Amino acid sequence: MSEAVPQKQFKYITKRRRVIEDRRFITGRGNFAADYNFPGMLHVAMVTSPYACAEIKNIDASAALALPGVRYVLTGAELFEHINPLLSGLDLPNVKRIPLAHERARYAGEWVAAVVAESRHIAEDAVEMVEVDYDPLDYVIDPEEAMKPEAPMVHPQHGSNILCDKTWVWGDVDGDFESAPHSLAFRAKWSRNSTVPIETFVVTAKWDEGKELLDVWASIQMPKYPEQIARALSLPVNAVNVHFDVDVGGSYGLKRGIRQTVIVSYLTRKLRVPVRFNEDRLENMSGGEMHGPDRIFDMEVAYDGDGIMHSIRIKATDDAGCYPGRAPLQLGKPVSAIVGPYRIKSASYNAISVTTNKTSQEAVRGFGQAPTNFAIETMVDKVARSLGMDRDEVRRRNLIRADEFPYRIPSGSEYDSGDYHTVLEKLQETAAWQELIAKRDALRAEGKLAGLGLSTCLEPSGGNSSFEPFLNPKNDTTTWMESCLIKVDMLGSITALMGTSTSGQGHETLLCAVIGEVLERDPDTIRGTHSESIGALPSNSPVGSRMAIMLGGAAASAAEKIKTQLMEIAAHNFQLPVDRLIYDGGDISVEGDSDKVMTWTQLVDIAHRNYHKMPLGSEPGLQAQHTWEVPTGGALPAEDGTVQMYPCYAFEAHIPLITIDRETGQVEILDYHMGHDCGTVLNPDIVRGMTFGGIAHGIGAALYEKFEYDEGGQHLSGSFMDYLLPSSHEIPHVEMIKHYTPSPLTTFGQKGSGESGYLGAPAAIASAVNDALAPLDLELTTLPMRVRDIEGLLNGQND
Amino acid sequence: MSEHKITLTVNGREMSGYAESRVTLVDFLRDELGLTGTHIGCEHGVCGACSIVLDGKPVRSCLMYAVMAEGHEITTVEGLEGPQGELSPLQDAFWENHAMQCGYCTPGMLIATHTLLVENPDPDEEEIREAIGGNLCRCTGYQQIVEAVQMTAKKLREAT
């Protein structure tokens, strides 16, 4: 076994450091969107459609408007007249997305009108008084029914419920299937669920007529948010100022409230007072964009008697819900790691996005990767079972070897680095795999249903734009940059700005540690902060597990520029070339003559006050900005259908031990081990936290969480009573072992970890459940595997 | 709708404000008294983000009307610091263990574990998990919160 690559000797990064942001949260001093108050502010509540599909014939708001305190009722018809439809990820000119239903409501819970009043209470009272005359229409809830020609159309102008149906073949898939001695096919389902933050979406907009400026405070995590607001309202982007310093109460990809924002932005401009929409839980879960991927996988794999997998065919049918914003793009990102961590030489992929009368799907942690990993891992387990081989052995035989990196997969992505075998070996050693098997068997001997799970998965990171042109050729975006601006003030303190919001990832801490590392200054003396959007730092927001790589890279590069400026000032004053000087902790001395020193304070003072001591023609002051392009980015997909998606690939392996109660079907997790390699770790506590949280999300997706619809198209999971979130009782203690294989593509060797845990846990839990069911010759391939599903299966067996 | 004057003790200080009878305690604390540390997650008593201490017991301030708190004694997250603004051992341990990410559930978690430690200064893991069993966190997976409480209990034991 090779040794763990030691984390390089850094001074500040890689070390445990308290997370700066935590200080305000433990004292109740966070600044969340609902904490901002403005004099005269009005509040919005939504009138929602009770029908899965209905024509809106008339809206009579007169009774509501007569209620004291009610100031306005906004309808989709008015909004349609005055704003531009919201952007769609695909090229779908006939699918118009308006923040309030216009002419037709397309799902139960869709917002039909917005009531504006002096308090939320009054607005809610008035919602009951808005009379909407509906004409119910046929609807479709099941995505496979929706694909049939006779199905009711969600968007008749589009002419079909299929939004996207594309197939790629990479390599000789048919030939590989023909020549392989074995193949198997199966169906796996990942049901509609999401990462459901505890804070709902909240937005306040305030139009300043004097400045002609729209200020926005929102719990947002979305690329190009100011630009999207400006486009919808036909404003120049420099008339929109998003306050990115608002603390966001969890997002995990979801907080994309552009509809909400456009509604309050339109209202504040019309009514000339600040307007807030603070979703309640029902508005959030049924009407807001809160639902994640909802996917059926039809899988085929060709393999030989040694368990070597030669080729796969994946068909993914995804239910985007009724308005396809960026949801269909979640079918594209998994192409980044379409064969998982395995040496599979050919692959085909059929990605189908379907629209139905459900609430719209939005981006969720991993952007489609967690479901895909679940399907791939289920496949590997099935190969093992069909051959009577151990699941770990099949994985070892197929995992890409450490000496094969960089490794190009059939779909064109090059994996940067990894040592999968070592991580798996370390994990199995730490978890005591053989003892776990013995423990499982002992439980079985006692008559219990016990199962050991295993998954080995990838987390693509460094989020890039590639899936946009991949699925929509009209979109030729080839950069998802990220920026940092560093200012050293006249008295020598350092301030670093980023151009985006934070929803728990600790970006301020990241900035301070990285800049401290490069400039050799104590991170505790550095301030990391969020620029308002009008400060205009090019950014693509913290999506796609990218900020350690992208913001870290931008900050390190900007700090290097500051260092260069300081060296040039010192060189000028010493009248020596730069290569004769030594930078140490911000002071600069002459090589071989340690008495000759210019201190940080002196150098900064010169930059700000002594232009006569500056190199001729240089800029006074001391600040530097750097905008980082995604490593390996900058290219459109190739004509042969191959594409480099994300640059960096972290690896994770999970081993849970579970039991299933034979009577109730309840799963209990007895033991959970996880092995993780995301390259150089910038802050161990942040990576650990992300990973444990990701595992909790994964356990929720595997066992509990589902947005359920009934046959009448009604959403049944609009509250925390109906949508089951795992508590401290359901989430076990996790033992994590780390391995560090640096990425050659990033500043310090770091990879992303924002989706870690979530990308492997659902597959591992499913593996454990099926291992427990195997002695009964039973199997489940649909998530979540809820108590009722397992109990039903067991009782079916018993009957 | 008519408003009622409500007087109560919050974080050791007597405070007064006005609320309609239908206003929840959490809305009153946030909107009328300006104490925005207490957060709203679900408004139906499941998530625990709005937890406060009422007469020594943790309660959900979204499930109470403000008028019901008349004359009662309340501690919110803003009341956990010492008189000079020093962090309580529990707050410090939450920081040391990074027992949060987005910070939204944190005030409720602090309230739940603060009241646990008052009643039981030496809880085992099961008891800690029981105490936070009614508080949902979507960021951490709960483990770091358990560790923070264990660290606090250890420190408090060593100090006495």
PDB file of C-alpha atoms in Angstrom, chain A residues 16 18-20 22-23 25-30 32 34-35 37 119 121-122 125 194-200 247-250 252 279-281 365 503-505 685-686 688-690 692-694 696-697 700 705 718-721 723 725-729 731-735, chain B residues 1 20 22-24 27 30-31 36-44 46-47 49 77-78 80-81 85 87 91-107 110 125-126 128-144 146-147 155:
ATOM      1  CA  ARG A  16      -7.372  23.416  11.829  1.00  0.00           C
ATOM      2  CA  ARG A  18     -11.705  28.280  13.626  1.00  0.00           C
ATOM      3  CA  VAL A  19     -14.218  29.275  10.993  1.00  0.00           C
ATOM      4  CA  ILE A  20     -14.567  33.053  11.073  1.00  0.00           C
ATOM      5  CA  ASP A  22     -19.193  30.908  13.084  1.00  0.00           C
ATOM      6  CA  ARG A  23     -18.536  33.771  15.509  1.00  0.00           C
ATOM      7  CA  PHE A  25     -23.861  32.589  14.234  1.00  0.00           C
ATOM      8  CA  ILE A  26     -23.241  31.397  17.814  1.00  0.00           C
ATOM      9  CA  THR A  27     -24.256  34.776  19.193  1.00  0.00           C
ATOM     10  CA  GLY A  28     -27.402  35.218  17.120  1.00  0.00           C
ATOM     11  CA  ARG A  29     -25.781  37.974  15.068  1.00  0.00           C
ATOM     12  CA  GLY A  30     -26.007  36.455  11.630  1.00  0.00           C
ATOM     13  CA  PHE A  32     -30.095  36.527   7.265  1.00  0.00           C
ATOM     14  CA  ALA A  34     -35.403  38.002   7.066  1.00  0.00           C
ATOM     15  CA  ASP A  35     -33.348  40.047   9.547  1.00  0.00           C
ATOM     16  CA  ASN A  37     -36.079  45.568   7.980  1.00  0.00           C
ATOM     17  CA  SER A 119     -48.085  42.837   7.161  1.00  0.00           C
ATOM     18  CA  HIS A 121     -50.746  38.462   8.392  1.00  0.00           C
ATOM     19  CA  ILE A 122     -52.968  40.807   6.436  1.00  0.00           C
ATOM     20  CA  ASP A 125     -55.992  37.081   5.191  1.00  0.00           C
ATOM     21  CA  SER A 194     -34.073  17.716  -2.327  1.00  0.00           C
ATOM     22  CA  THR A 195     -31.676  19.113   0.200  1.00  0.00           C
ATOM     23  CA  VAL A 196     -34.402  21.304   1.801  1.00  0.00           C
ATOM     24  CA  PRO A 197     -32.690  24.094   3.760  1.00  0.00           C
ATOM     25  CA  ILE A 198     -34.180  25.108   7.119  1.00  0.00           C
ATOM     26  CA  GLU A 199     -34.436  28.718   5.923  1.00  0.00           C
ATOM     27  CA  THR A 200     -36.980  29.196   3.147  1.00  0.00           C
ATOM     28  CA  ASP A 247     -26.051  35.189   5.261  1.00  0.00           C
ATOM     29  CA  VAL A 248     -27.877  32.374   3.511  1.00  0.00           C
ATOM     30  CA  GLY A 249     -29.519  29.804   5.781  1.00  0.00           C
ATOM     31  CA  GLY A 250     -28.532  26.750   3.790  1.00  0.00           C
ATOM     32  CA  TYR A 252     -26.981  23.186  -1.231  1.00  0.00           C
ATOM     33  CA  GLU A 279     -41.847  32.154   1.781  1.00  0.00           C
ATOM     34  CA  ASP A 280     -43.637  30.124   4.402  1.00  0.00           C
ATOM     35  CA  ARG A 281     -42.896  26.420   4.445  1.00  0.00           C
ATOM     36  CA  ARG A 365     -26.102  19.394  -4.481  1.00  0.00           C
ATOM     37  CA  SER A 503     -24.548  29.689   2.372  1.00  0.00           C
ATOM     38  CA  GLY A 504     -22.409  27.931   4.957  1.00  0.00           C
ATOM     39  CA  GLN A 505     -19.277  27.132   2.976  1.00  0.00           C
ATOM     40  CA  ASP A 685     -13.117  21.355   9.794  1.00  0.00           C
ATOM     41  CA  ILE A 686     -14.928  22.757   6.771  1.00  0.00           C
ATOM     42  CA  ARG A 688     -15.276  17.365   7.529  1.00  0.00           C
ATOM     43  CA  GLY A 689     -18.459  19.358   8.088  1.00  0.00           C
ATOM     44  CA  MET A 690     -19.416  19.373   4.422  1.00  0.00           C
ATOM     45  CA  PHE A 692     -20.823  14.684   7.287  1.00  0.00           C
ATOM     46  CA  GLY A 693     -23.623  16.968   6.181  1.00  0.00           C
ATOM     47  CA  GLY A 694     -23.508  15.411   2.730  1.00  0.00           C
ATOM     48  CA  ALA A 696     -26.836  13.108   6.212  1.00  0.00           C
ATOM     49  CA  HIS A 697     -28.418  14.433   3.012  1.00  0.00           C
ATOM     50  CA  GLY A 700     -32.262  11.265   3.802  1.00  0.00           C
ATOM     51  CA  GLU A 705     -37.216  12.018   1.730  1.00  0.00           C
ATOM     52  CA  GLY A 718     -45.687  20.504   1.717  1.00  0.00           C
ATOM     53  CA  SER A 719     -44.705  20.457   5.369  1.00  0.00           C
ATOM     54  CA  PHE A 720     -42.120  18.900   7.647  1.00  0.00           C
ATOM     55  CA  MET A 721     -44.891  16.648   8.961  1.00  0.00           C
ATOM     56  CA  TYR A 723     -41.703  15.392   4.162  1.00  0.00           C
ATOM     57  CA  LEU A 725     -36.131  14.900   7.314  1.00  0.00           C
ATOM     58  CA  PRO A 726     -33.605  12.820   9.248  1.00  0.00           C
ATOM     59  CA  SER A 727     -32.909  13.953  12.805  1.00  0.00           C
ATOM     60  CA  SER A 728     -30.016  13.264  15.162  1.00  0.00           C
ATOM     61  CA  HIS A 729     -31.563   9.850  15.811  1.00  0.00           C
ATOM     62  CA  ILE A 731     -27.930  10.058  11.327  1.00  0.00           C
ATOM     63  CA  PRO A 732     -25.185   7.928  12.838  1.00  0.00           C
ATOM     64  CA  HIS A 733     -21.750   8.773  14.090  1.00  0.00           C
ATOM     65  CA  VAL A 734     -19.438   8.620  11.075  1.00  0.00           C
ATOM     66  CA  GLU A 735     -15.787   7.624  11.112  1.00  0.00           C
TER      67      GLU A 735
ATOM     68  CA  MET B   1     -57.439  43.679  14.971  1.00  0.00           C
ATOM     69  CA  GLU B  20     -52.281  41.278  17.985  1.00  0.00           C
ATOM     70  CA  ARG B  22     -52.710  36.059  16.620  1.00  0.00           C
ATOM     71  CA  VAL B  23     -49.029  37.039  16.524  1.00  0.00           C
ATOM     72  CA  THR B  24     -46.706  34.178  17.427  1.00  0.00           C
ATOM     73  CA  ASP B  27     -42.693  36.999  15.341  1.00  0.00           C
ATOM     74  CA  ARG B  30     -38.119  39.257  16.023  1.00  0.00           C
ATOM     75  CA  ASP B  31     -40.358  42.028  14.752  1.00  0.00           C
ATOM     76  CA  THR B  36     -33.562  38.405  15.221  1.00  0.00           C
ATOM     77  CA  GLY B  37     -31.262  35.691  16.573  1.00  0.00           C
ATOM     78  CA  THR B  38     -34.256  33.378  16.935  1.00  0.00           C
ATOM     79  CA  HIS B  39     -35.059  31.971  13.515  1.00  0.00           C
ATOM     80  CA  ILE B  40     -38.146  30.698  11.728  1.00  0.00           C
ATOM     81  CA  GLY B  41     -37.889  27.432   9.815  1.00  0.00           C
ATOM     82  CA  CYS B  42     -41.209  25.669   9.521  1.00  0.00           C
ATOM     83  CA  GLU B  43     -43.781  27.492  11.681  1.00  0.00           C
ATOM     84  CA  HIS B  44     -45.334  24.178  12.639  1.00  0.00           C
ATOM     85  CA  VAL B  46     -40.988  20.463  13.707  1.00  0.00           C
ATOM     86  CA  CYS B  47     -37.619  22.049  12.928  1.00  0.00           C
ATOM     87  CA  ALA B  49     -35.014  26.733  14.716  1.00  0.00           C
ATOM     88  CA  VAL B  77     -29.660  33.029  21.849  1.00  0.00           C
ATOM     89  CA  GLU B  78     -28.771  36.679  22.450  1.00  0.00           C
ATOM     90  CA  LEU B  80     -26.296  33.175  26.231  1.00  0.00           C
ATOM     91  CA  GLU B  81     -23.232  35.416  26.338  1.00  0.00           C
ATOM     92  CA  GLY B  85     -20.174  39.775  25.920  1.00  0.00           C
ATOM     93  CA  LEU B  87     -18.893  33.568  24.917  1.00  0.00           C
ATOM     94  CA  GLN B  91     -20.929  28.816  22.395  1.00  0.00           C
ATOM     95  CA  ASP B  92     -17.155  28.540  22.436  1.00  0.00           C
ATOM     96  CA  ALA B  93     -17.343  24.778  21.951  1.00  0.00           C
ATOM     97  CA  PHE B  94     -19.757  25.179  19.038  1.00  0.00           C
ATOM     98  CA  TRP B  95     -17.152  27.466  17.467  1.00  0.00           C
ATOM     99  CA  GLU B  96     -14.198  25.230  18.299  1.00  0.00           C
ATOM    100  CA  ASN B  97     -15.936  22.194  16.775  1.00  0.00           C
ATOM    101  CA  HIS B  98     -17.432  24.070  13.805  1.00  0.00           C
ATOM    102  CA  ALA B  99     -20.790  22.683  14.945  1.00  0.00           C
ATOM    103  CA  MET B 100     -22.629  24.529  12.188  1.00  0.00           C
ATOM    104  CA  GLN B 101     -22.253  25.682   8.611  1.00  0.00           C
ATOM    105  CA  CYS B 102     -24.937  28.097   7.510  1.00  0.00           C
ATOM    106  CA  GLY B 103     -25.754  29.003  11.114  1.00  0.00           C
ATOM    107  CA  TYR B 104     -29.499  29.035  10.641  1.00  0.00           C
ATOM    108  CA  CYS B 105     -30.426  26.212  13.023  1.00  0.00           C
ATOM    109  CA  THR B 106     -27.608  27.160  15.413  1.00  0.00           C
ATOM    110  CA  PRO B 107     -29.577  29.376  17.827  1.00  0.00           C
ATOM    111  CA  LEU B 110     -27.675  26.203  21.341  1.00  0.00           C
ATOM    112  CA  GLU B 125     -24.068  10.709  23.397  1.00  0.00           C
ATOM    113  CA  GLU B 126     -27.532   9.178  23.442  1.00  0.00           C
ATOM    114  CA  ILE B 128     -27.321  14.602  23.646  1.00  0.00           C
ATOM    115  CA  ARG B 129     -28.889  13.156  20.521  1.00  0.00           C
ATOM    116  CA  GLU B 130     -32.190  12.940  22.377  1.00  0.00           C
ATOM    117  CA  ALA B 131     -31.933  16.599  23.430  1.00  0.00           C
ATOM    118  CA  ILE B 132     -31.380  17.780  19.847  1.00  0.00           C
ATOM    119  CA  GLY B 133     -33.759  15.202  18.375  1.00  0.00           C
ATOM    120  CA  GLY B 134     -36.359  17.912  17.808  1.00  0.00           C
ATOM    121  CA  ASN B 135     -33.971  20.326  16.119  1.00  0.00           C
ATOM    122  CA  LEU B 136     -33.256  19.795  12.445  1.00  0.00           C
ATOM    123  CA  CYS B 137     -29.916  20.664  10.912  1.00  0.00           C
ATOM    124  CA  ARG B 138     -29.288  20.174   7.207  1.00  0.00           C
ATOM    125  CA  CYS B 139     -25.607  21.147   7.124  1.00  0.00           C
ATOM    126  CA  THR B 140     -23.691  19.185   9.726  1.00  0.00           C
ATOM    127  CA  GLY B 141     -25.100  15.699  10.079  1.00  0.00           C
ATOM    128  CA  TYR B 142     -25.293  16.522  13.832  1.00  0.00           C
ATOM    129  CA  GLN B 143     -21.972  14.912  14.756  1.00  0.00           C
ATOM    130  CA  GLN B 144     -20.053  18.138  15.394  1.00  0.00           C
ATOM    131  CA  VAL B 146     -22.727  16.253  19.661  1.00  0.00           C
ATOM    132  CA  GLU B 147     -18.968  16.770  19.941  1.00  0.00           C
ATOM    133  CA  LYS B 155     -14.916  21.570  30.455  1.00  0.00           C
TER     134      LYS B 155
END
